[in-house]
mmCIF file with all atom_site columns, C-alpha atoms in Angstrom:
data_model
loop_
_atom_site.group_PDB
_atom_site.id
_atom_site.type_symbol
_atom_site.label_atom_id
_atom_site.label_alt_id
_atom_site.label_comp_id
_atom_site.label_asym_id
_atom_site.label_entity_id
_atom_site.label_seq_id
_atom_site.pdbx_PDB_ins_code
_atom_site.Cartn_x
_atom_site.Cartn_y
_atom_site.Cartn_z
_atom_site.occupancy
_atom_site.B_iso_or_equiv
_atom_site.pdbx_formal_charge
_atom_site.auth_seq_id
_atom_site.auth_comp_id
_atom_site.auth_asym_id
_atom_site.auth_atom_id
_atom_site.pdbx_PDB_model_num
ATOM 1  C CA . UNK A 1 1  ? 0.000   0.000  0.000  1.00 55.00 ? 106 UNK A CA 1
ATOM 2  C CA . UNK A 1 2  ? 1.377   3.383  -0.996 1.00 64.00 ? 107 UNK A CA 1
ATOM 3  C CA . UNK A 1 3  ? 0.573   6.411  1.152  1.00 65.00 ? 108 UNK A CA 1
ATOM 4  C CA . UNK A 1 4  ? 1.021   9.610  -0.760 1.00 68.00 ? 109 UNK A CA 1
ATOM 5  C CA . UNK A 1 5  ? 2.066   12.923 0.703  1.00 78.00 ? 110 UNK A CA 1
ATOM 6  C CA . UNK A 1 6  ? -1.243  14.467 -0.400 1.00 80.00 ? 111 UNK A CA 1
ATOM 7  C CA . UNK A 1 7  ? -3.229  11.969 1.655  1.00 79.00 ? 112 UNK A CA 1
ATOM 8  C CA . UNK A 1 8  ? -1.179  12.727 4.760  1.00 79.00 ? 113 UNK A CA 1
ATOM 9  C CA . UNK A 1 9  ? -1.599  16.469 4.214  1.00 85.00 ? 114 UNK A CA 1
ATOM 10 C CA . UNK A 1 10 ? -5.361  16.056 3.767  1.00 84.00 ? 115 UNK A CA 1
ATOM 11 C CA . UNK A 1 11 ? -5.624  14.056 6.995  1.00 85.00 ? 116 UNK A CA 1
ATOM 12 C CA . UNK A 1 12 ? -3.618  16.727 8.844  1.00 84.00 ? 117 UNK A CA 1
ATOM 13 C CA . UNK A 1 13 ? -5.881  19.435 7.392  1.00 88.00 ? 118 UNK A CA 1
ATOM 14 C CA . UNK A 1 14 ? -9.042  17.612 8.494  1.00 88.00 ? 119 UNK A CA 1
ATOM 15 C CA . UNK A 1 15 ? -7.556  17.114 11.944 1.00 87.00 ? 120 UNK A CA 1
ATOM 16 C CA . UNK A 1 16 ? -6.807  20.864 12.236 1.00 88.00 ? 121 UNK A CA 1
ATOM 17 C CA . UNK A 1 17 ? -10.345 21.750 11.104 1.00 88.00 ? 122 UNK A CA 1
ATOM 18 C CA . UNK A 1 18 ? -11.813 19.422 13.711 1.00 88.00 ? 123 UNK A CA 1
ATOM 19 C CA . UNK A 1 19 ? -9.630  21.017 16.392 1.00 86.00 ? 124 UNK A CA 1
ATOM 20 C CA . UNK A 1 20 ? -10.810 24.500 15.399 1.00 85.00 ? 125 UNK A CA 1
ATOM 21 C CA . UNK A 1 21 ? -14.450 23.416 15.439 1.00 84.00 ? 126 UNK A CA 1
ATOM 22 C CA . UNK A 1 22 ? -13.967 21.852 18.858 1.00 81.00 ? 127 UNK A CA 1
ATOM 23 C CA . UNK A 1 23 ? -12.384 25.065 20.210 1.00 80.00 ? 128 UNK A CA 1
ATOM 24 C CA . UNK A 1 24 ? -15.193 27.189 18.770 1.00 77.00 ? 129 UNK A CA 1
ATOM 25 C CA . UNK A 1 25 ? -17.807 24.975 20.404 1.00 77.00 ? 130 UNK A CA 1
ATOM 26 C CA . UNK A 1 26 ? -15.990 25.166 23.712 1.00 75.00 ? 131 UNK A CA 1
ATOM 27 C CA . UNK A 1 27 ? -15.891 28.983 23.539 1.00 70.00 ? 132 UNK A CA 1
ATOM 28 C CA . UNK A 1 28 ? -19.619 29.211 22.860 1.00 68.00 ? 133 UNK A CA 1
ATOM 29 C CA . UNK A 1 29 ? -20.321 26.769 25.681 1.00 63.00 ? 134 UNK A CA 1
ATOM 30 C CA . UNK A 1 30 ? -18.409 28.993 28.112 1.00 64.00 ? 135 UNK A CA 1
ATOM 31 C CA . UNK A 1 31 ? -20.509 32.055 27.267 1.00 65.00 ? 136 UNK A CA 1
ATOM 32 C CA . UNK A 1 32 ? -23.497 32.548 29.542 1.00 67.00 ? 137 UNK A CA 1
ATOM 33 C CA . UNK A 1 33 ? -26.638 34.155 28.216 1.00 70.00 ? 138 UNK A CA 1
ATOM 34 C CA . UNK A 1 34 ? -29.167 36.187 30.139 1.00 77.00 ? 139 UNK A CA 1
ATOM 35 C CA . UNK A 1 35 ? -32.434 37.706 29.029 1.00 81.00 ? 140 UNK A CA 1
ATOM 36 C CA . UNK A 1 36 ? -33.230 41.315 29.803 1.00 84.00 ? 141 UNK A CA 1
ATOM 37 C CA . UNK A 1 37 ? -36.327 43.373 29.259 1.00 84.00 ? 142 UNK A CA 1
ATOM 38 C CA . UNK A 1 38 ? -36.420 47.134 29.506 1.00 86.00 ? 143 UNK A CA 1
ATOM 39 C CA . UNK A 1 39 ? -39.806 48.813 29.478 1.00 84.00 ? 144 UNK A CA 1
ATOM 40 C CA . UNK A 1 40 ? -40.329 52.137 27.761 1.00 90.00 ? 145 UNK A CA 1
ATOM 41 C CA . UNK A 1 41 ? -41.702 55.111 29.667 1.00 89.00 ? 146 UNK A CA 1
ATOM 42 C CA . UNK A 1 42 ? -45.139 54.361 28.208 1.00 91.00 ? 147 UNK A CA 1
ATOM 43 C CA . UNK A 1 43 ? -44.862 50.740 29.283 1.00 87.00 ? 148 UNK A CA 1
ATOM 44 C CA . UNK A 1 44 ? -43.914 51.745 32.816 1.00 90.00 ? 149 UNK A CA 1
ATOM 45 C CA . UNK A 1 45 ? -46.824 54.196 32.940 1.00 91.00 ? 150 UNK A CA 1
ATOM 46 C CA . UNK A 1 46 ? -49.182 51.487 31.740 1.00 91.00 ? 151 UNK A CA 1
ATOM 47 C CA . UNK A 1 47 ? -47.860 49.129 34.416 1.00 91.00 ? 152 UNK A CA 1
ATOM 48 C CA . UNK A 1 48 ? -48.586 51.753 37.096 1.00 91.00 ? 153 UNK A CA 1
ATOM 49 C CA . UNK A 1 49 ? -52.111 52.232 35.725 1.00 90.00 ? 154 UNK A CA 1
ATOM 50 C CA . UNK A 1 50 ? -52.763 48.494 35.723 1.00 89.00 ? 155 UNK A CA 1
ATOM 51 C CA . UNK A 1 51 ? -51.621 48.265 39.325 1.00 89.00 ? 156 UNK A CA 1
ATOM 52 C CA . UNK A 1 52 ? -53.969 51.125 40.264 1.00 86.00 ? 157 UNK A CA 1
ATOM 53 C CA . UNK A 1 53 ? -56.835 49.290 38.571 1.00 83.00 ? 158 UNK A CA 1
ATOM 54 C CA . UNK A 1 54 ? -56.030 46.156 40.528 1.00 82.00 ? 159 UNK A CA 1
ATOM 55 C CA . UNK A 1 55 ? -55.959 48.141 43.768 1.00 81.00 ? 160 UNK A CA 1
ATOM 56 C CA . UNK A 1 56 ? -59.208 50.013 43.006 1.00 76.00 ? 161 UNK A CA 1
ATOM 57 C CA . UNK A 1 57 ? -62.351 48.987 44.876 1.00 76.00 ? 162 UNK A CA 1
ATOM 58 C CA . UNK A 1 58 ? -64.354 46.372 43.050 1.00 76.00 ? 163 UNK A CA 1
ATOM 59 C CA . UNK A 1 59 ? -67.306 47.707 41.085 1.00 77.00 ? 164 UNK A CA 1
ATOM 60 C CA . UNK A 1 60 ? -68.338 44.308 39.784 1.00 79.00 ? 165 UNK A CA 1
ATOM 61 C CA . UNK A 1 61 ? -70.670 43.442 42.695 1.00 83.00 ? 166 UNK A CA 1
ATOM 62 C CA . UNK A 1 62 ? -72.631 46.664 42.126 1.00 84.00 ? 167 UNK A CA 1
ATOM 63 C CA . UNK A 1 63 ? -72.750 46.034 38.392 1.00 84.00 ? 168 UNK A CA 1
ATOM 64 C CA . UNK A 1 64 ? -74.024 42.498 38.977 1.00 85.00 ? 169 UNK A CA 1
ATOM 65 C CA . UNK A 1 65 ? -76.780 43.800 41.256 1.00 89.00 ? 170 UNK A CA 1
ATOM 66 C CA . UNK A 1 66 ? -77.853 46.297 38.606 1.00 88.00 ? 171 UNK A CA 1
ATOM 67 C CA . UNK A 1 67 ? -77.846 43.593 35.913 1.00 90.00 ? 172 UNK A CA 1
ATOM 68 C CA . UNK A 1 68 ? -80.030 41.339 38.050 1.00 92.00 ? 173 UNK A CA 1
ATOM 69 C CA . UNK A 1 69 ? -82.424 44.189 38.793 1.00 92.00 ? 174 UNK A CA 1
ATOM 70 C CA . UNK A 1 70 ? -82.650 45.076 35.092 1.00 92.00 ? 175 UNK A CA 1
ATOM 71 C CA . UNK A 1 71 ? -83.384 41.469 34.126 1.00 94.00 ? 176 UNK A CA 1
ATOM 72 C CA . UNK A 1 72 ? -86.071 41.119 36.766 1.00 95.00 ? 177 UNK A CA 1
ATOM 73 C CA . UNK A 1 73 ? -87.555 44.573 35.970 1.00 92.00 ? 178 UNK A CA 1
ATOM 74 C CA . UNK A 1 74 ? -87.039 45.739 39.551 1.00 92.00 ? 179 UNK A CA 1
ATOM 75 C CA . UNK A 1 75 ? -84.430 48.408 38.796 1.00 88.00 ? 180 UNK A CA 1
ATOM 76 C CA . UNK A 1 76 ? -85.737 51.809 39.772 1.00 88.00 ? 181 UNK A CA 1
ATOM 77 C CA . UNK A 1 77 ? -84.407 54.801 37.902 1.00 85.00 ? 182 UNK A CA 1
ATOM 78 C CA . UNK A 1 78 ? -84.069 58.059 39.794 1.00 88.00 ? 183 UNK A CA 1
ATOM 79 C CA . UNK A 1 79 ? -85.079 60.857 37.448 1.00 92.00 ? 184 UNK A CA 1
ATOM 80 C CA . UNK A 1 80 ? -83.322 63.360 39.731 1.00 93.00 ? 185 UNK A CA 1
ATOM 81 C CA . UNK A 1 81 ? -80.017 61.528 39.397 1.00 91.00 ? 186 UNK A CA 1
ATOM 82 C CA . UNK A 1 82 ? -80.421 61.417 35.626 1.00 90.00 ? 187 UNK A CA 1
ATOM 83 C CA . UNK A 1 83 ? -81.146 65.149 35.521 1.00 92.00 ? 188 UNK A CA 1
ATOM 84 C CA . UNK A 1 84 ? -78.120 65.896 37.733 1.00 92.00 ? 189 UNK A CA 1
ATOM 85 C CA . UNK A 1 85 ? -75.892 63.811 35.482 1.00 90.00 ? 190 UNK A CA 1
ATOM 86 C CA . UNK A 1 86 ? -77.125 65.631 32.380 1.00 92.00 ? 191 UNK A CA 1
ATOM 87 C CA . UNK A 1 87 ? -76.571 69.028 33.999 1.00 92.00 ? 192 UNK A CA 1
ATOM 88 C CA . UNK A 1 88 ? -73.062 68.047 35.129 1.00 90.00 ? 193 UNK A CA 1
ATOM 89 C CA . UNK A 1 89 ? -72.171 66.987 31.600 1.00 89.00 ? 194 UNK A CA 1
ATOM 90 C CA . UNK A 1 90 ? -73.236 70.431 30.324 1.00 87.00 ? 195 UNK A CA 1
ATOM 91 C CA . UNK A 1 91 ? -71.145 72.149 32.992 1.00 82.00 ? 196 UNK A CA 1
ATOM 92 C CA . UNK A 1 92 ? -68.032 70.192 31.988 1.00 76.00 ? 197 UNK A CA 1
ATOM 93 C CA . UNK A 1 93 ? -68.403 70.691 28.263 1.00 61.00 ? 198 UNK A CA 1
#
């Protein structure tokens, strides 16, 4: 069997390439990654608003009572309150 110089050189070249690939993989394995999120000013403001909504007193029980009263036709409308609301809207506008 004859081993040519070209074959030996090719084997040496492949060996070097494998070494370089191995080193590159080792370098990337040593790097640690971390995720970061930075909120914009608008995002931070929205987060504050959402927290205020969560902390606000619950209106849902009152709304549920009104819904039940409307369905059962027992909801009484105060004409005075309606008139006051209309007048207030004119004062604001």
